[in-house]
Coordinates of C-alpha atoms in Angstrom, one line a residue:
X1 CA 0.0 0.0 0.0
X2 CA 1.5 3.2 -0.8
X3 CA 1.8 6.1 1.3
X4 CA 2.0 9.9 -0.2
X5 CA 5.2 10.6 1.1
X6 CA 6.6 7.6 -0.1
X7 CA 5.8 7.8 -3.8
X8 CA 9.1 9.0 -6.0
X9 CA 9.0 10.1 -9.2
X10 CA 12.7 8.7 -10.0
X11 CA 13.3 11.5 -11.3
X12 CA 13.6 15.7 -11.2
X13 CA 11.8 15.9 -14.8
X14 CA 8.5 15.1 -13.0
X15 CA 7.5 16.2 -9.5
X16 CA 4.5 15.1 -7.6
X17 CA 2.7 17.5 -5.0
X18 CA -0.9 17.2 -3.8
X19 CA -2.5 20.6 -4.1
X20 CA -6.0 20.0 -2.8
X21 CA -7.8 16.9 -0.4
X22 CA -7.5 13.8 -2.8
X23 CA -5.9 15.3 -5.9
X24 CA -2.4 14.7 -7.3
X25 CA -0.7 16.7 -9.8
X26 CA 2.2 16.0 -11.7
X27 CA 4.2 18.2 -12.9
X28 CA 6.0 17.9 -16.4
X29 CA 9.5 20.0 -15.6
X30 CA 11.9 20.1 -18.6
X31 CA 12.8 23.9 -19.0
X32 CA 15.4 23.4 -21.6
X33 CA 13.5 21.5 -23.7
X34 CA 10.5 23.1 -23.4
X35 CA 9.0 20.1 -21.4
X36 CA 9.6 18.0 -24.2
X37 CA 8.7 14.0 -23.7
X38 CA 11.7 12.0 -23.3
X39 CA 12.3 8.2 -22.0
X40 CA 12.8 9.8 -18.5
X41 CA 9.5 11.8 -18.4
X42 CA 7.4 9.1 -20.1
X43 CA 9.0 6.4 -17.8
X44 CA 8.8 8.5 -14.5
X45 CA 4.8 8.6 -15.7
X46 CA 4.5 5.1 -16.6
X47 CA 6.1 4.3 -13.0
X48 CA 4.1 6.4 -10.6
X49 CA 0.4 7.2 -11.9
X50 CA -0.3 3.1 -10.5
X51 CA 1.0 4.1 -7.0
X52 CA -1.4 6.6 -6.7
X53 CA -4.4 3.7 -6.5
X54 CA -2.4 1.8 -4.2
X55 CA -4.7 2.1 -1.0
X56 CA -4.9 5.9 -1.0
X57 CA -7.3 8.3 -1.6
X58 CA -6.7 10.1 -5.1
X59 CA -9.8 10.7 -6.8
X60 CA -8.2 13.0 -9.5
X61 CA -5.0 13.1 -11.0
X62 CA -3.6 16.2 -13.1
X63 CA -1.2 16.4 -15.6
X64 CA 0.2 20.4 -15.9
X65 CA 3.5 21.5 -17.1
X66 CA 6.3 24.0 -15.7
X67 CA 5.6 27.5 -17.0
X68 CA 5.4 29.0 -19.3
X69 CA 4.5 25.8 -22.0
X70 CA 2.8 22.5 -21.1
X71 CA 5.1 20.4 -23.5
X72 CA 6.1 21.0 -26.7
X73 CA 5.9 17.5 -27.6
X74 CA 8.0 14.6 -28.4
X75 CA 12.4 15.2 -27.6
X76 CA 13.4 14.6 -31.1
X77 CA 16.1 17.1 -31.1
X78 CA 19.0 15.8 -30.2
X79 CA 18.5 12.1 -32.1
X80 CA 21.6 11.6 -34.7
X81 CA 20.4 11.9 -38.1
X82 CA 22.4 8.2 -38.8
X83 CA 19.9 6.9 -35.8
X84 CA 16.7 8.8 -35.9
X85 CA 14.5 6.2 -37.5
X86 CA 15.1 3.5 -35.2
X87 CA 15.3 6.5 -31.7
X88 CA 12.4 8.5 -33.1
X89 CA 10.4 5.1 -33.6
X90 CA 11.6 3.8 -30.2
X91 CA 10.4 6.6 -27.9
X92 CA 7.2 6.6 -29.9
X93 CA 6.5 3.0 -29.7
X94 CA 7.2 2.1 -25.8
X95 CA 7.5 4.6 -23.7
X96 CA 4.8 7.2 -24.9
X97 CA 2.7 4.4 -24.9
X98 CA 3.3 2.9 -22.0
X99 CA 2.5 6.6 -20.3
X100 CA -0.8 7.2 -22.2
X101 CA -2.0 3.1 -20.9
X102 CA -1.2 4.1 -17.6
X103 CA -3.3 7.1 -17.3
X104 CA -5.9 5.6 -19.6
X105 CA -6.0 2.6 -16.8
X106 CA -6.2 5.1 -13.7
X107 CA -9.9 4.3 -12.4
X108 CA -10.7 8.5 -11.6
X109 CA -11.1 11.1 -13.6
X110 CA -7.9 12.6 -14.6
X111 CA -7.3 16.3 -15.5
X112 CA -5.0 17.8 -18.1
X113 CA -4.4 21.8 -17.2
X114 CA -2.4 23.2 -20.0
X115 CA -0.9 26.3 -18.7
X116 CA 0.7 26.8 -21.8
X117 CA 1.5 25.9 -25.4
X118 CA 1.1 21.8 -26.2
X119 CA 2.3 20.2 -29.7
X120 CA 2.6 16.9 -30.8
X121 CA 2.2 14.1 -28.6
X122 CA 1.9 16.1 -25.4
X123 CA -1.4 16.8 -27.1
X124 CA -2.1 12.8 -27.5
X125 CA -1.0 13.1 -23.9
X126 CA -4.1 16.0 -23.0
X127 CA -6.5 14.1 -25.2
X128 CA -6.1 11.1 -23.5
X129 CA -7.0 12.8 -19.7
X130 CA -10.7 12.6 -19.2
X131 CA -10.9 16.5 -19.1
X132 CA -9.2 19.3 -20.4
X133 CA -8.5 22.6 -19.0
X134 CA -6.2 25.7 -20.4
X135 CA -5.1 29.4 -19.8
X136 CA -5.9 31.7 -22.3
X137 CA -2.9 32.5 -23.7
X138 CA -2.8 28.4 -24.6
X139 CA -1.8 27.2 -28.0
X140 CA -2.6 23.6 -29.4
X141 CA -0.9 22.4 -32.2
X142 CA -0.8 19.1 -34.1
X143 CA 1.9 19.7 -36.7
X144 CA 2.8 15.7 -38.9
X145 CA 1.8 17.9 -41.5
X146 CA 5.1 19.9 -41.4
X147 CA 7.0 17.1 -40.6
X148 CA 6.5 14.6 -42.7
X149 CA 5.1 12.1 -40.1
X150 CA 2.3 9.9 -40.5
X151 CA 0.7 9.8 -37.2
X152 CA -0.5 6.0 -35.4
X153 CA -3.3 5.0 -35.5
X154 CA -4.4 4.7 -31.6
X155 CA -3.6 8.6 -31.6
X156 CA -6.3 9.4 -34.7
X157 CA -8.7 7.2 -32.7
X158 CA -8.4 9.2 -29.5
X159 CA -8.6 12.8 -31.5
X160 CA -11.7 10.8 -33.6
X161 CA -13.1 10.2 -30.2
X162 CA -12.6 13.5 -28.9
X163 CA -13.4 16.0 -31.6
X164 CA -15.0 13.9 -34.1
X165 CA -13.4 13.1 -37.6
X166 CA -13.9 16.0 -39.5
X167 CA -12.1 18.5 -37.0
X168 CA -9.5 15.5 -36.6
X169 CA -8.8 15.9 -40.4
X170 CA -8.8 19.6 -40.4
X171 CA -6.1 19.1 -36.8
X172 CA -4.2 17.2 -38.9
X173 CA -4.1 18.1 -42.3
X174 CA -3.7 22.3 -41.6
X175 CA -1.1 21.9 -38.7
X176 CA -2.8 24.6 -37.5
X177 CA -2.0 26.3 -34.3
X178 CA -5.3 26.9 -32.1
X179 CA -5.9 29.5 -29.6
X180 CA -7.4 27.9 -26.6
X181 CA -10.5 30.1 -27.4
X182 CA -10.9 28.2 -30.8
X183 CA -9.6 24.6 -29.2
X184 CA -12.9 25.2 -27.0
X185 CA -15.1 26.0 -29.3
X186 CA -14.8 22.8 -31.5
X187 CA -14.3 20.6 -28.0
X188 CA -10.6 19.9 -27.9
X189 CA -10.8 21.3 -24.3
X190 CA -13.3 21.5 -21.7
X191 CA -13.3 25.2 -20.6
X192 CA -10.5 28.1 -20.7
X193 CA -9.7 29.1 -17.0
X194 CA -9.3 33.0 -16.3
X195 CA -7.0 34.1 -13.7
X196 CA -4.6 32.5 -11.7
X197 CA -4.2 29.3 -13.8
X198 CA -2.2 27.5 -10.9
X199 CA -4.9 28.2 -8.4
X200 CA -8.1 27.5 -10.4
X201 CA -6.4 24.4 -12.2
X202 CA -6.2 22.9 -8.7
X203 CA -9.9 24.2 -7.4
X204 CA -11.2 22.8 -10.4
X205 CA -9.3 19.0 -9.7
X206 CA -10.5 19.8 -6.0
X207 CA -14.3 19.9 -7.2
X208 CA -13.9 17.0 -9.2
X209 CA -12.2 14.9 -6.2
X210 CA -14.8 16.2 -4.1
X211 CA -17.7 14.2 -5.8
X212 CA -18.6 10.4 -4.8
X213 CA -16.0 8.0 -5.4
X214 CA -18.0 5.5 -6.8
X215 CA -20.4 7.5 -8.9
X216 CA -16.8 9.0 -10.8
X217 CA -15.2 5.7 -10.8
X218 CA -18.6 3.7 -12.3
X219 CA -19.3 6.1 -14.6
X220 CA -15.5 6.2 -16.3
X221 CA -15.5 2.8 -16.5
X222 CA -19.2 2.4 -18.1
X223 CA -17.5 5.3 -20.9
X224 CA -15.0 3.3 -21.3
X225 CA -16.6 0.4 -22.4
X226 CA -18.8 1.8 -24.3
X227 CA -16.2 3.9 -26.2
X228 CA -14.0 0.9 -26.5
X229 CA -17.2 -1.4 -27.8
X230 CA -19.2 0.5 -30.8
X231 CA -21.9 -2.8 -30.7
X232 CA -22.2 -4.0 -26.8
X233 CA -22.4 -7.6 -26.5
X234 CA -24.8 -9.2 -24.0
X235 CA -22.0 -9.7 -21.7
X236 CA -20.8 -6.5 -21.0
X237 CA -24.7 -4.9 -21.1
X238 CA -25.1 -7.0 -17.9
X239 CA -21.9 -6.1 -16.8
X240 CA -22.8 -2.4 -17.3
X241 CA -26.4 -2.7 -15.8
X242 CA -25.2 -4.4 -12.8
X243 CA -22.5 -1.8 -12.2
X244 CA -25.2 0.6 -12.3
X245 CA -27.1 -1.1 -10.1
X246 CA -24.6 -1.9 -7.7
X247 CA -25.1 1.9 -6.6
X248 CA -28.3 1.5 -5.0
X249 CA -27.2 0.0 -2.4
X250 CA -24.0 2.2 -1.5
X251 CA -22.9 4.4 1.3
X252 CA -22.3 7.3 -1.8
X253 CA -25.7 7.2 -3.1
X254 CA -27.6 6.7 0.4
X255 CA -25.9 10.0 1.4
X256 CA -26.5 11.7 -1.7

């Protein structure tokens, strides 16, 4: 069972802090590199987002980065030219994976709060939190189109899911950068936070956390299986109706 003082990152690129009863933030910190993803970041992920639903009580995890940008996507910079199909390939195919299954698999809602630009796959990284959240001054940016990349597959299916297909096309085939005010409007975020983003970003995790554990938990995992089934077999309608159910009878609803 892990304890909050005992959780460690491995490593100074990510920090964990707990800014509000039941909410964990990490905190993507890669100044030089514009919080680029690297192995260390993505593996630092990978490794702690399971400890934090080892026997304590995090109902909301967000993902922010260290001013002034969120991430400016994947470290490609510094691969060698003689190596960059196999590097560039290699940080795409395990890692960044690995990182997006493990906040896909974390049973609460989690919380992307982009205080700042986000490109490439730190984008894949936002759309794959349950919720986004940005400052205005926010710019989201999908740019394969002006680097020659064809983009997988499991990422088109999340932005598909997200914004629907034709945004997704006109995301990816412009390599437009959006204002946060235009990323709202077609549903790539949630809401664009005024003020102190810092401060409202963790209010906003706070009100989430604040709501009944299992009505948040039941109802992620019923979306999920409905997003990851278009045609529901028997099985899993009896599975979903009887996690429904099961609410009827709990502490959360009886007090609600």
């Amino acid at each position: 069972m892990a304890e909050l003082n005992s959780i460690d990152t491995g490593t100074e690129k990510v920090r964990l802090d707990f800014p509000a009863e039941a909410v964990a933030r990490l905190t993507i910190s890669n100044p030089p590199k514009r919080n680029a993803l690297d192995h260390e970041i993505l593996d630092a992920i990978t490794a702690t987002v399971p400890q934090l639903n080892e026997g304590i009580e995090i109902r909301c995890l967000m993902i922010t980065g260290e001013d002034p940008v969120f991430s400016a996507g994947y470290d490609i910079g510094d691969i060698a030219p003689e190596s960059f199909e196999t590097d560039a390939e290699a940080l795409v195919a395990h890692p960044f994976t690995a990182a997006l299954d493990a906040i896909e698999a974390f049973p609460f809602p989690t919380v992307a709060a982009l205080n700042g630009h986000c490109l490439g796959g730190a984008l894949e990284l936002a759309v794959t939190c349950d919720l986004r959240i940005a400052a205005p001054h926010s710019k989201l940016g999908m740019p394969p189109a002006k680097l020659g990349l064809i983009y997988g597959h499991t990422g088109l299916i999340r932005f598909i899911n997200t914004i629907g297909l034709p945004r997704t096309r006109e995301l990816f085939f412009t390599g437009d950068m959006l204002s946060a005010a235009r990323a709202d409007e077609i549903g790539l975020i949630n809401r664009v936070i005024e003020g102190d983003f810092e401060e409202a970003s963790a209010a906003f995790a706070a009100s989430i956390a604040a709501n009944a554990p299992l009505s948040m938990k039941g109802n992620k995992q019923a979306m999920n299986t409905i997003i990851e089934n278009p045609v529901l077999s028997e099985d899993q309608i009896r599975e979903l109706v009887e996690l429904r159910e099961s609410c009827f009878t709990s502490a959360d609803f009886l007090e609600g």
